[in-house]
mmCIF file of C-alpha atoms in Angstrom:
data_model
loop_
_atom_site.group_PDB
_atom_site.id
_atom_site.type_symbol
_atom_site.label_atom_id
_atom_site.label_comp_id
_atom_site.label_asym_id
_atom_site.label_seq_id
_atom_site.Cartn_x
_atom_site.Cartn_y
_atom_site.Cartn_z
ATOM 1 C CA MET A 1 31.681 7.119 -39.103
ATOM 2 C CA THR A 2 34.917 8.258 -37.421
ATOM 3 C CA HIS A 3 35.057 6.880 -33.917
ATOM 4 C CA LEU A 4 37.224 8.117 -31.080
ATOM 5 C CA PRO A 5 40.764 7.114 -32.067
ATOM 6 C CA GLN A 6 42.348 4.035 -30.598
ATOM 7 C CA THR A 7 44.992 4.680 -27.979
ATOM 8 C CA PRO A 8 48.426 3.213 -28.662
ATOM 9 C CA SER A 9 48.631 -0.422 -27.642
ATOM 10 C CA ASN A 10 50.395 -1.153 -24.364
ATOM 11 C CA ALA A 11 53.152 -3.658 -24.042
ATOM 12 C CA ALA A 12 50.872 -5.738 -21.811
ATOM 13 C CA PRO A 13 48.776 -8.439 -23.504
ATOM 14 C CA SER A 14 45.211 -7.525 -24.418
ATOM 15 C CA LEU A 15 42.339 -9.010 -22.450
ATOM 16 C CA SER A 16 41.266 -11.006 -25.491
ATOM 17 C CA SER A 17 44.404 -13.096 -25.036
ATOM 18 C CA LEU A 18 43.148 -14.086 -21.570
ATOM 19 C CA MET A 19 39.896 -15.520 -22.910
ATOM 20 C CA VAL A 20 39.179 -19.232 -22.918
ATOM 21 C CA GLN A 21 39.548 -20.594 -26.461
ATOM 22 C CA SER A 22 37.024 -22.966 -27.951
ATOM 23 C CA SER A 23 37.602 -25.768 -30.425
ATOM 24 C CA GLU A 24 35.519 -28.203 -32.424
ATOM 25 C CA GLN A 25 36.255 -30.861 -29.844
ATOM 26 C CA ALA A 26 35.672 -28.595 -26.835
ATOM 27 C CA PRO A 27 33.045 -25.850 -27.360
ATOM 28 C CA LEU A 28 32.747 -23.200 -24.645
ATOM 29 C CA THR A 29 30.683 -23.967 -21.570
ATOM 30 C CA ALA A 30 28.284 -21.376 -20.142
ATOM 31 C CA ALA A 31 30.815 -20.519 -17.420
ATOM 32 C CA GLN A 32 33.593 -20.065 -19.980
ATOM 33 C CA GLN A 33 31.393 -17.891 -22.187
ATOM 34 C CA ARG A 34 30.417 -15.736 -19.181
ATOM 35 C CA PHE A 35 34.091 -15.370 -18.242
ATOM 36 C CA ASN A 36 34.936 -14.305 -21.798
ATOM 37 C CA ASP A 37 31.984 -11.902 -21.995
ATOM 38 C CA LEU A 38 33.063 -10.126 -18.804
ATOM 39 C CA LEU A 39 36.629 -9.806 -20.089
ATOM 40 C CA ALA A 40 35.242 -8.299 -23.306
ATOM 41 C CA GLN A 41 33.147 -5.803 -21.324
ATOM 42 C CA ILE A 42 36.169 -4.769 -19.247
ATOM 43 C CA GLU A 43 38.273 -4.295 -22.378
ATOM 44 C CA ARG A 44 35.530 -2.249 -24.040
ATOM 45 C CA LEU A 45 34.907 -0.016 -21.000
ATOM 46 C CA SER A 46 38.631 0.479 -20.367
ATOM 47 C CA GLY A 47 39.112 1.464 -24.004
ATOM 48 C CA GLN A 48 36.212 3.921 -23.844
ATOM 49 C CA LEU A 49 37.643 5.529 -20.718
ATOM 50 C CA GLN A 50 41.087 5.882 -22.282
ATOM 51 C CA ARG A 51 39.793 7.244 -25.593
ATOM 52 C CA LEU A 52 37.404 9.704 -23.950
ATOM 53 C CA GLN A 53 40.126 10.974 -21.627
ATOM 54 C CA ALA A 54 42.510 11.327 -24.579
ATOM 55 C CA TRP A 55 39.867 13.295 -26.537
ATOM 56 C CA SER A 56 39.286 15.502 -23.494
ATOM 57 C CA ASP A 57 43.017 16.133 -23.112
ATOM 58 C CA ARG A 58 43.166 17.330 -26.728
ATOM 59 C CA HIS A 59 40.184 19.695 -26.616
ATOM 60 C CA ARG A 60 39.208 20.585 -23.040
ATOM 61 C CA TYR A 61 41.635 23.416 -22.256
ATOM 62 C CA ALA A 62 41.276 25.258 -25.576
ATOM 63 C CA HIS A 63 37.470 24.917 -25.473
ATOM 64 C CA ILE A 64 37.101 26.248 -21.937
ATOM 65 C CA GLN A 65 39.495 29.087 -22.721
ATOM 66 C CA ALA A 66 37.526 30.039 -25.855
ATOM 67 C CA LEU A 67 34.237 30.034 -23.928
ATOM 68 C CA ARG A 68 35.736 32.119 -21.126
ATOM 69 C CA GLU A 69 37.005 34.742 -23.571
ATOM 70 C CA SER A 70 33.661 34.977 -25.380
ATOM 71 C CA VAL A 71 31.698 35.219 -22.139
ATOM 72 C CA GLN A 72 34.005 37.924 -20.789
ATOM 73 C CA LEU A 73 33.666 39.888 -24.034
ATOM 74 C CA ALA A 74 29.877 39.530 -23.981
ATOM 75 C CA GLN A 75 29.750 40.743 -20.378
ATOM 76 C CA ALA A 76 31.876 43.766 -21.298
ATOM 77 C CA HIS A 77 29.439 44.624 -24.104
ATOM 78 C CA ARG A 78 26.469 44.158 -21.751
ATOM 79 C CA LYS A 79 28.002 46.586 -19.291
ATOM 80 C CA SER A 80 28.520 49.126 -22.091
ATOM 81 C CA LEU A 81 24.892 48.692 -23.154
ATOM 82 C CA LEU A 82 23.755 49.105 -19.563
ATOM 83 C CA LEU A 83 25.683 52.327 -19.067
ATOM 84 C CA PHE A 84 24.593 53.727 -22.431
ATOM 85 C CA VAL A 85 20.867 53.003 -21.964
ATOM 86 C CA HIS A 86 20.988 54.379 -18.411
ATOM 87 C CA GLU A 87 22.609 57.573 -19.683
ATOM 88 C CA ARG A 88 20.011 57.950 -22.480
ATOM 89 C CA LEU A 89 17.197 57.472 -19.974
ATOM 90 C CA GLN A 90 18.353 60.698 -18.351
ATOM 91 C CA THR A 91 18.625 62.719 -21.558
ATOM 92 C CA ALA A 92 16.630 61.206 -24.428
ATOM 93 C CA ASP A 93 13.059 62.178 -25.332
ATOM 94 C CA PHE A 94 11.293 58.900 -24.438
ATOM 95 C CA THR A 95 7.576 58.311 -24.147
ATOM 96 C CA ASP A 96 6.302 56.689 -20.954
ATOM 97 C CA ARG A 97 6.125 53.339 -22.729
ATOM 98 C CA GLN A 98 9.663 53.691 -24.063
ATOM 99 C CA GLN A 99 10.905 54.570 -20.569
ATOM 100 C CA ARG A 100 9.265 51.420 -19.168
ATOM 101 C CA MET A 101 10.868 49.352 -21.917
ATOM 102 C CA ALA A 102 14.280 50.942 -21.265
ATOM 103 C CA ARG A 103 14.014 50.383 -17.511
ATOM 104 C CA GLY A 104 13.007 46.769 -18.116
ATOM 105 C CA LEU A 105 16.004 46.289 -20.375
ATOM 106 C CA VAL A 106 18.299 47.894 -17.794
ATOM 107 C CA ARG A 107 17.003 45.559 -15.086
ATOM 108 C CA GLY A 108 17.587 42.588 -17.383
ATOM 109 C CA LEU A 109 21.164 43.657 -18.058
ATOM 110 C CA ILE A 110 21.764 44.204 -14.345
ATOM 111 C CA ASP A 111 20.509 40.674 -13.619
ATOM 112 C CA GLN A 112 23.038 39.282 -16.113
ATOM 113 C CA LEU A 113 25.883 41.396 -14.718
ATOM 114 C CA VAL A 114 25.236 41.522 -10.984
ATOM 115 C CA ALA A 115 27.317 38.394 -10.301
ATOM 116 C CA SER A 116 30.418 40.266 -11.501
ATOM 117 C CA ALA A 117 30.264 42.531 -8.404
ATOM 118 C CA ASP A 118 31.279 45.498 -10.580
ATOM 119 C CA PRO A 119 30.894 48.747 -8.566
ATOM 120 C CA GLN A 120 29.174 50.596 -11.435
ATOM 121 C CA VAL A 121 26.728 47.730 -11.943
ATOM 122 C CA GLN A 122 26.040 47.553 -8.199
ATOM 123 C CA ALA A 123 25.369 51.285 -8.083
ATOM 124 C CA LEU A 124 22.871 51.066 -10.939
ATOM 125 C CA ALA A 125 21.262 47.993 -9.345
ATOM 126 C CA ASP A 126 20.609 50.066 -6.189
ATOM 127 C CA LEU A 127 19.308 52.949 -8.285
ATOM 128 C CA TYR A 128 16.815 50.898 -10.316
ATOM 129 C CA VAL A 129 15.338 48.975 -7.391
ATOM 130 C CA SER A 130 12.613 51.558 -6.799
ATOM 131 C CA GLU A 131 9.125 50.695 -5.590
ATOM 132 C CA GLU A 132 7.553 51.448 -8.980
ATOM 133 C CA ASP A 133 10.101 49.490 -10.960
ATOM 134 C CA THR A 134 9.998 46.589 -8.514
ATOM 135 C CA GLU A 135 6.208 46.390 -8.671
ATOM 136 C CA GLU A 136 6.217 46.580 -12.471
ATOM 137 C CA ALA A 137 8.925 43.972 -12.773
ATOM 138 C CA ALA A 138 7.169 41.699 -10.267
ATOM 139 C CA GLN A 139 3.972 41.853 -12.311
ATOM 140 C CA GLU A 140 5.839 40.985 -15.500
ATOM 141 C CA GLN A 141 7.601 38.134 -13.753
ATOM 142 C CA ALA A 142 4.349 36.786 -12.306
ATOM 143 C CA GLU A 143 2.684 36.755 -15.728
ATOM 144 C CA ALA A 144 5.647 35.009 -17.296
ATOM 145 C CA ALA A 145 5.726 32.533 -14.391
ATOM 146 C CA GLN A 146 2.053 31.718 -14.910
ATOM 147 C CA ARG A 147 2.582 31.030 -18.610
ATOM 148 C CA LEU A 148 5.538 28.795 -17.765
ATOM 149 C CA ARG A 149 3.513 26.982 -15.100
ATOM 150 C CA GLU A 150 0.942 25.910 -17.686
ATOM 151 C CA ARG A 151 3.679 24.453 -19.897
ATOM 152 C CA ILE A 152 5.330 22.658 -16.968
ATOM 153 C CA GLU A 153 2.056 21.099 -15.800
ATOM 154 C CA GLU A 154 1.365 19.897 -19.324
ATOM 155 C CA ALA A 155 4.794 18.260 -19.447
ATOM 156 C CA LEU A 156 4.452 16.715 -15.971
ATOM 157 C CA GLY A 157 0.948 15.428 -16.607
ATOM 158 C CA GLN A 158 -0.149 16.717 -13.175
ATOM 159 C CA PRO A 159 -0.614 20.045 -11.342
ATOM 160 C CA LEU A 160 2.428 21.761 -9.915
ATOM 161 C CA GLU A 161 2.576 21.545 -6.129
ATOM 162 C CA LYS A 162 1.922 24.867 -4.314
ATOM 163 C CA PRO A 163 2.304 27.066 -7.433
ATOM 164 C CA SER A 164 1.362 30.256 -5.562
ATOM 165 C CA GLN A 165 4.740 30.170 -3.816
ATOM 166 C CA TYR A 166 6.613 30.839 -7.071
ATOM 167 C CA GLN A 167 6.466 34.340 -8.509
ATOM 168 C CA THR A 168 9.185 34.290 -11.181
ATOM 169 C CA PRO A 169 9.874 32.041 -14.197
ATOM 170 C CA GLU A 170 13.138 30.943 -12.563
ATOM 171 C CA GLU A 171 11.363 29.881 -9.362
ATOM 172 C CA MET A 172 8.627 28.154 -11.352
ATOM 173 C CA MET A 173 11.158 26.284 -13.506
ATOM 174 C CA ALA A 174 13.151 25.219 -10.439
ATOM 175 C CA ALA A 175 9.959 23.974 -8.765
ATOM 176 C CA GLY A 176 9.001 22.046 -11.897
ATOM 177 C CA MET A 177 12.445 20.437 -12.068
ATOM 178 C CA ARG A 178 12.284 19.464 -8.386
ATOM 179 C CA GLN A 179 8.867 17.884 -8.852
ATOM 180 C CA TRP A 180 10.019 16.026 -11.973
ATOM 181 C CA GLN A 181 13.107 14.774 -10.115
ATOM 182 C CA ARG A 182 10.904 13.602 -7.238
ATOM 183 C CA GLN A 183 8.732 11.741 -9.718
ATOM 184 C CA GLN A 184 11.768 10.095 -11.271
ATOM 185 C CA GLN A 185 13.252 9.264 -7.872
ATOM 186 C CA ALA A 186 9.967 7.783 -6.670
ATOM 187 C CA ASP A 187 9.740 5.654 -9.815
ATOM 188 C CA GLU A 188 13.339 4.472 -9.365
ATOM 189 C CA GLU A 189 12.760 3.724 -5.684
ATOM 190 C CA ARG A 190 9.664 1.675 -6.508
ATOM 191 C CA LYS A 191 11.575 -0.263 -9.152
ATOM 192 C CA ALA A 192 14.546 -0.735 -6.827
ATOM 193 C CA ALA A 193 12.280 -1.909 -4.023
ATOM 194 C CA LYS A 194 10.675 -4.463 -6.321
ATOM 195 C CA ARG A 195 14.081 -5.678 -7.511
ATOM 196 C CA ALA A 196 15.360 -5.881 -3.926
ATOM 197 C CA ALA A 197 12.254 -7.757 -2.832
ATOM 198 C CA ARG A 198 12.610 -10.266 -5.662
ATOM 199 C CA LYS A 199 16.317 -10.691 -4.936
ATOM 200 C CA ALA A 200 15.712 -11.111 -1.210
ATOM 201 C CA GLN A 201 12.999 -13.648 -1.900
ATOM 202 C CA LYS A 202 15.274 -15.671 -4.169
ATOM 203 C CA GLN A 203 18.130 -15.500 -1.687
ATOM 204 C CA ALA A 204 15.846 -16.545 1.140
ATOM 205 C CA GLN A 205 14.598 -19.470 -0.907
ATOM 206 C CA LYS A 206 18.158 -20.530 -1.736
ATOM 207 C CA LYS A 207 19.292 -20.208 1.872
ATOM 208 C CA SER A 208 16.287 -22.132 3.062
ATOM 209 C CA ALA A 209 16.909 -24.921 0.569
ATOM 210 C CA ALA A 210 20.614 -24.989 1.406
ATOM 211 C CA ALA A 211 19.900 -25.038 5.141
ATOM 212 C CA GLU A 212 17.550 -27.975 4.724
ATOM 213 C CA LYS A 213 20.330 -29.847 2.886
ATOM 214 C CA GLY A 214 23.030 -28.662 5.278
ATOM 215 C CA GLU A 215 24.899 -26.913 2.427
ATOM 216 C CA VAL A 216 26.767 -23.588 2.133
ATOM 217 C CA PRO A 217 24.922 -21.184 -0.266
ATOM 218 C CA ALA A 218 26.351 -21.227 -3.797
ATOM 219 C CA ALA A 219 26.773 -17.431 -3.917
ATOM 220 C CA LEU A 220 28.854 -17.484 -0.738
ATOM 221 C CA MET A 221 30.938 -20.345 -2.088
ATOM 222 C CA ARG A 222 31.621 -18.419 -5.307
ATOM 223 C CA GLU A 223 32.653 -15.339 -3.333
ATOM 224 C CA LEU A 224 34.985 -17.382 -1.145
ATOM 225 C CA ASP A 225 36.410 -19.138 -4.196
ATOM 226 C CA ALA A 226 36.997 -15.791 -5.907
ATOM 227 C CA LYS A 227 38.882 -14.402 -2.920
ATOM 228 C CA SER A 228 40.875 -17.601 -2.658
ATOM 229 C CA ALA A 229 41.733 -17.545 -6.381
ATOM 230 C CA ILE A 230 42.914 -13.939 -6.436
ATOM 231 C CA ARG A 231 44.911 -14.496 -3.232
ATOM 232 C CA THR A 232 46.584 -17.554 -4.763
ATOM 233 C CA LEU A 233 47.394 -15.625 -7.951
ATOM 234 C CA PHE A 234 48.828 -12.765 -5.902
ATOM 235 C CA ARG A 235 51.045 -15.118 -3.914
ATOM 236 C CA GLN A 236 52.340 -16.765 -7.082
ATOM 237 C CA LEU A 237 53.236 -13.413 -8.584
ATOM 238 C CA ALA A 238 54.732 -12.108 -5.355
ATOM 239 C CA SER A 239 56.900 -15.205 -5.091
ATOM 240 C CA ALA A 240 58.099 -14.935 -8.692
ATOM 241 C CA LEU A 241 58.690 -11.170 -8.617
ATOM 242 C CA HIS A 242 60.158 -10.643 -5.160
ATOM 243 C CA PRO A 243 63.029 -8.218 -5.895
ATOM 244 C CA ASP A 244 65.119 -9.275 -2.877
ATOM 245 C CA ARG A 245 65.648 -12.682 -4.475
ATOM 246 C CA GLU A 246 67.010 -11.220 -7.699
ATOM 247 C CA PRO A 247 70.831 -10.834 -7.889
ATOM 248 C CA ASP A 248 70.858 -8.851 -11.148
ATOM 249 C CA GLU A 249 70.434 -5.106 -10.463
ATOM 250 C CA GLN A 250 68.605 -4.278 -13.711
ATOM 251 C CA GLU A 251 66.247 -7.211 -13.292
ATOM 252 C CA ARG A 252 65.667 -6.234 -9.667
ATOM 253 C CA VAL A 253 64.539 -2.772 -10.770
ATOM 254 C CA ARG A 254 62.163 -4.324 -13.328
ATOM 255 C CA LYS A 255 60.694 -6.715 -10.777
ATOM 256 C CA THR A 256 60.295 -3.919 -8.235
ATOM 257 C CA GLY A 257 58.157 -2.020 -10.730
ATOM 258 C CA LEU A 258 56.089 -5.088 -11.577
ATOM 259 C CA MET A 259 55.641 -5.893 -7.897
ATOM 260 C CA SER A 260 54.240 -2.410 -7.333
ATOM 261 C CA GLU A 261 51.665 -3.118 -10.054
ATOM 262 C CA VAL A 262 50.836 -6.460 -8.455
ATOM 263 C CA ASN A 263 50.291 -4.888 -5.030
ATOM 264 C CA ALA A 264 48.100 -2.121 -6.472
ATOM 265 C CA ALA A 265 46.018 -4.602 -8.478
ATOM 266 C CA TYR A 266 45.578 -6.902 -5.481
ATOM 267 C CA GLU A 267 44.427 -3.997 -3.299
ATOM 268 C CA LYS A 268 41.731 -3.176 -5.892
ATOM 269 C CA ASN A 269 40.770 -6.821 -6.591
ATOM 270 C CA ASP A 270 41.835 -6.090 -10.180
ATOM 271 C CA LEU A 271 41.858 -9.635 -11.505
ATOM 272 C CA THR A 272 42.506 -8.725 -15.136
ATOM 273 C CA THR A 273 45.715 -6.843 -14.321
ATOM 274 C CA LEU A 274 46.973 -9.767 -12.243
ATOM 275 C CA LEU A 275 46.205 -12.195 -15.058
ATOM 276 C CA ARG A 276 48.007 -9.999 -17.578
ATOM 277 C CA LEU A 277 51.031 -9.695 -15.323
ATOM 278 C CA GLN A 278 51.042 -13.451 -14.934
ATOM 279 C CA MET A 279 50.982 -13.802 -18.727
ATOM 280 C CA GLN A 280 53.896 -11.371 -19.074
ATOM 281 C CA LEU A 281 55.785 -13.366 -16.496
ATOM 282 C CA THR A 282 55.221 -16.665 -18.275
ATOM 283 C CA GLN A 283 56.313 -15.015 -21.584
ATOM 284 C CA GLY A 284 53.779 -16.935 -23.612
ATOM 285 C CA ALA A 285 50.114 -16.348 -24.300
ATOM 286 C CA SER A 286 49.568 -19.925 -25.448
ATOM 287 C CA GLN A 287 50.537 -21.302 -22.066
ATOM 288 C CA ASN A 288 48.055 -19.028 -20.339
ATOM 289 C CA LYS A 289 45.294 -19.898 -22.773
ATOM 290 C CA ALA A 290 45.837 -23.569 -22.130
ATOM 291 C CA GLY A 291 45.706 -22.975 -18.391
ATOM 292 C CA ALA A 292 42.500 -20.951 -18.680
ATOM 293 C CA ALA A 293 40.941 -23.614 -20.874
ATOM 294 C CA ARG A 294 41.765 -26.299 -18.327
ATOM 295 C CA MET A 295 40.379 -24.238 -15.426
ATOM 296 C CA ALA A 296 37.273 -25.840 -13.963
ATOM 297 C CA ASP A 297 33.917 -24.137 -14.427
ATOM 298 C CA ASP A 298 33.463 -23.593 -10.695
ATOM 299 C CA LYS A 299 36.735 -21.640 -10.611
ATOM 300 C CA LEU A 300 35.740 -19.582 -13.646
ATOM 301 C CA ILE A 301 32.398 -18.811 -12.007
ATOM 302 C CA ALA A 302 34.234 -17.652 -8.888
ATOM 303 C CA LEU A 303 36.598 -15.452 -10.900
ATOM 304 C CA SER A 304 33.624 -14.008 -12.769
ATOM 305 C CA VAL A 305 32.430 -12.564 -9.450
ATOM 306 C CA LEU A 306 35.530 -10.361 -9.395
ATOM 307 C CA LEU A 307 35.266 -9.524 -13.079
ATOM 308 C CA LYS A 308 31.667 -8.417 -12.596
ATOM 309 C CA GLU A 309 32.805 -6.069 -9.820
ATOM 310 C CA GLN A 310 35.389 -4.614 -12.200
ATOM 311 C CA VAL A 311 32.742 -4.084 -14.851
ATOM 312 C CA SER A 312 30.568 -2.222 -12.346
ATOM 313 C CA ALA A 313 33.476 -0.050 -11.170
ATOM 314 C CA LEU A 314 34.456 0.814 -14.760
ATOM 315 C CA GLN A 315 30.850 1.711 -15.584
ATOM 316 C CA ASP A 316 30.784 4.058 -12.586
ATOM 317 C CA ASP A 317 34.099 5.639 -13.624
ATOM 318 C CA LEU A 318 32.883 6.128 -17.184
ATOM 319 C CA GLU A 319 29.595 7.659 -16.053
ATOM 320 C CA ALA A 320 31.454 10.034 -13.725
ATOM 321 C CA LEU A 321 33.848 11.101 -16.502
ATOM 322 C CA GLN A 322 31.002 11.682 -18.965
ATOM 323 C CA SER A 323 29.076 13.714 -16.382
ATOM 324 C CA ARG A 324 32.087 15.839 -15.437
ATOM 325 C CA LEU A 325 33.016 16.594 -19.032
ATOM 326 C CA SER A 326 29.406 17.391 -19.975
ATOM 327 C CA GLN A 327 29.281 19.935 -17.159
ATOM 328 C CA GLU A 328 32.684 21.455 -17.850
ATOM 329 C CA LEU A 329 32.333 21.636 -21.638
ATOM 330 C CA CYS A 330 28.628 22.613 -21.704
ATOM 331 C CA VAL A 331 27.779 19.865 -24.214
ATOM 332 C CA SER A 332 26.506 16.329 -23.846
ATOM 333 C CA VAL A 333 29.554 14.025 -23.804
ATOM 334 C CA ARG A 334 29.175 10.288 -24.372
ATOM 335 C CA ALA A 335 31.993 7.779 -24.721
ATOM 336 C CA ASP A 336 30.215 5.942 -27.530
ATOM 337 C CA ALA A 337 29.730 9.131 -29.573
ATOM 338 C CA ASP A 338 31.577 9.885 -32.775
ATOM 339 C CA GLU A 339 34.676 12.001 -32.126
ATOM 340 C CA GLY A 340 33.961 14.270 -35.055
ATOM 341 C CA LEU A 341 30.440 14.967 -33.798
ATOM 342 C CA LEU A 342 31.682 15.681 -30.283
ATOM 343 C CA THR A 343 34.261 18.096 -31.616
ATOM 344 C CA GLN A 344 31.631 19.758 -33.816
ATOM 345 C CA SER A 345 29.455 20.242 -30.722
ATOM 346 C CA LEU A 346 32.302 22.109 -29.062
ATOM 347 C CA GLN A 347 32.795 24.233 -32.165
ATOM 348 C CA ARG A 348 29.067 25.040 -32.325
ATOM 349 C CA ILE A 349 28.880 26.256 -28.749
ATOM 350 C CA GLN A 350 32.029 28.311 -29.253
ATOM 351 C CA ALA A 351 30.456 29.825 -32.371
ATOM 352 C CA ASP A 352 27.231 30.531 -30.452
ATOM 353 C CA GLN A 353 29.131 32.366 -27.732
ATOM 354 C CA ARG A 354 31.111 34.367 -30.286
ATOM 355 C CA TYR A 355 27.872 35.239 -32.090
ATOM 356 C CA CYS A 356 26.330 36.395 -28.817
ATOM 357 C CA ALA A 357 29.260 38.719 -28.132
ATOM 358 C CA GLU A 358 29.254 40.005 -31.726
ATOM 359 C CA SER A 359 25.499 40.639 -31.615
ATOM 360 C CA LEU A 360 25.868 42.713 -28.456
ATOM 361 C CA ALA A 361 28.653 44.710 -30.108
ATOM 362 C CA THR A 362 26.449 45.272 -33.177
ATOM 363 C CA ASP A 363 23.565 46.438 -30.972
ATOM 364 C CA LEU A 364 25.857 48.870 -29.183
ATOM 365 C CA ARG A 365 26.976 50.437 -32.460
ATOM 366 C CA ARG A 366 23.408 50.585 -33.774
ATOM 367 C CA ILE A 367 21.772 52.399 -30.863
ATOM 368 C CA GLN A 368 24.071 55.424 -30.971
ATOM 369 C CA ASN A 369 21.278 56.945 -33.062
ATOM 370 C CA ASP A 370 18.170 57.862 -30.995
ATOM 371 C CA ALA A 371 15.717 56.622 -33.617
ATOM 372 C CA GLU A 372 17.505 53.282 -33.812
ATOM 373 C CA LEU A 373 17.670 53.135 -30.024
ATOM 374 C CA LYS A 374 13.885 53.417 -29.793
ATOM 375 C CA ARG A 375 13.345 50.791 -32.486
ATOM 376 C CA TRP A 376 15.835 48.521 -30.715
ATOM 377 C CA LEU A 377 14.072 48.946 -27.371
ATOM 378 C CA LYS A 378 10.802 47.867 -28.948
ATOM 379 C CA GLU A 379 12.444 44.846 -30.586
ATOM 380 C CA GLN A 380 14.045 43.778 -27.298
ATOM 381 C CA TRP A 381 10.764 44.174 -25.463
ATOM 382 C CA GLN A 382 8.921 42.035 -27.993
ATOM 383 C CA LEU A 383 11.688 39.445 -27.971
ATOM 384 C CA ALA A 384 11.574 39.214 -24.162
ATOM 385 C CA LYS A 385 7.792 38.698 -24.211
ATOM 386 C CA ALA A 386 8.044 36.028 -26.928
ATOM 387 C CA THR A 387 10.795 34.211 -25.014
ATOM 388 C CA SER A 388 8.806 34.094 -21.786
ATOM 389 C CA ALA A 389 5.549 33.079 -23.534
#
């Protein structure tokens, strides 16, 4: 399996070099293992974000451009079909049934083109919204909506709320999606309420026990320790990197850049960046490892509070990136997916859009003959009924 390619390594040390090292004489404690696990999660999530963004940078523009061109071409062919069928409705020898099929096809093409605000399309839209056509189309839509309702209710496992309000398949589908989303939201809210209740109960029990003993709650102590630790680290770095204390011009420029990174990391509570900058400053990973190994468990637990916040923020960033790319590229994008498969998904949807445009062009060439036009109308009518069934 070919995974998303690794991004070039930065000059900064990797997070693995910040982990507490075990030995036969000193195996890892639970606090040390938790600290290491959080660092590993941050490194993994950061890598996924970088690789997914790099993959997007390579493919996004060309993919969106290809889709836009195919869609524009397909819309041009639809407009040509619309104008041609409208013209033949005025001159060709159609039976009543064939006229109904042609008018239905024209209305369908207008629906697909009306968003373009093309004057010719708008004029035909006004022309074909007659009482007879509207009534006929409404009946067709209602029948298709009823068939769709039965499928939606089967999927939901319950009746659709107020189904009589929805007269078209689009309205029925939207109503089904809203009801499904409400179901999912209600389930999530129930689960969240249970989790919150359990958490509140535990916290209340801990506070009660701590109050009886006259102690400060452990969670609050860890949070205070974490803030104290990151503040201490920031001050150490600020003292070592202060550019005003550096006489050498080149070194002052370097320290000014590093100090900017320190300030940005401190503002975001980015502990891992501060630790890496500290390691760069000390010019030796072994020294840092020894310091981390000697750090007391209570300090590691406090620092893990900050690392956990970083994990959560990275997860949110990754989810947002995946969601945005999925919407923009019209395919499901996951950071843990194989790069080759993601790229193939883009190629498939591009091929589908090209095929759609080519099929419309083929239909336009075919129906220049009246006999073929009538056969094509029947095929399109049957296809539309099968699709809505």
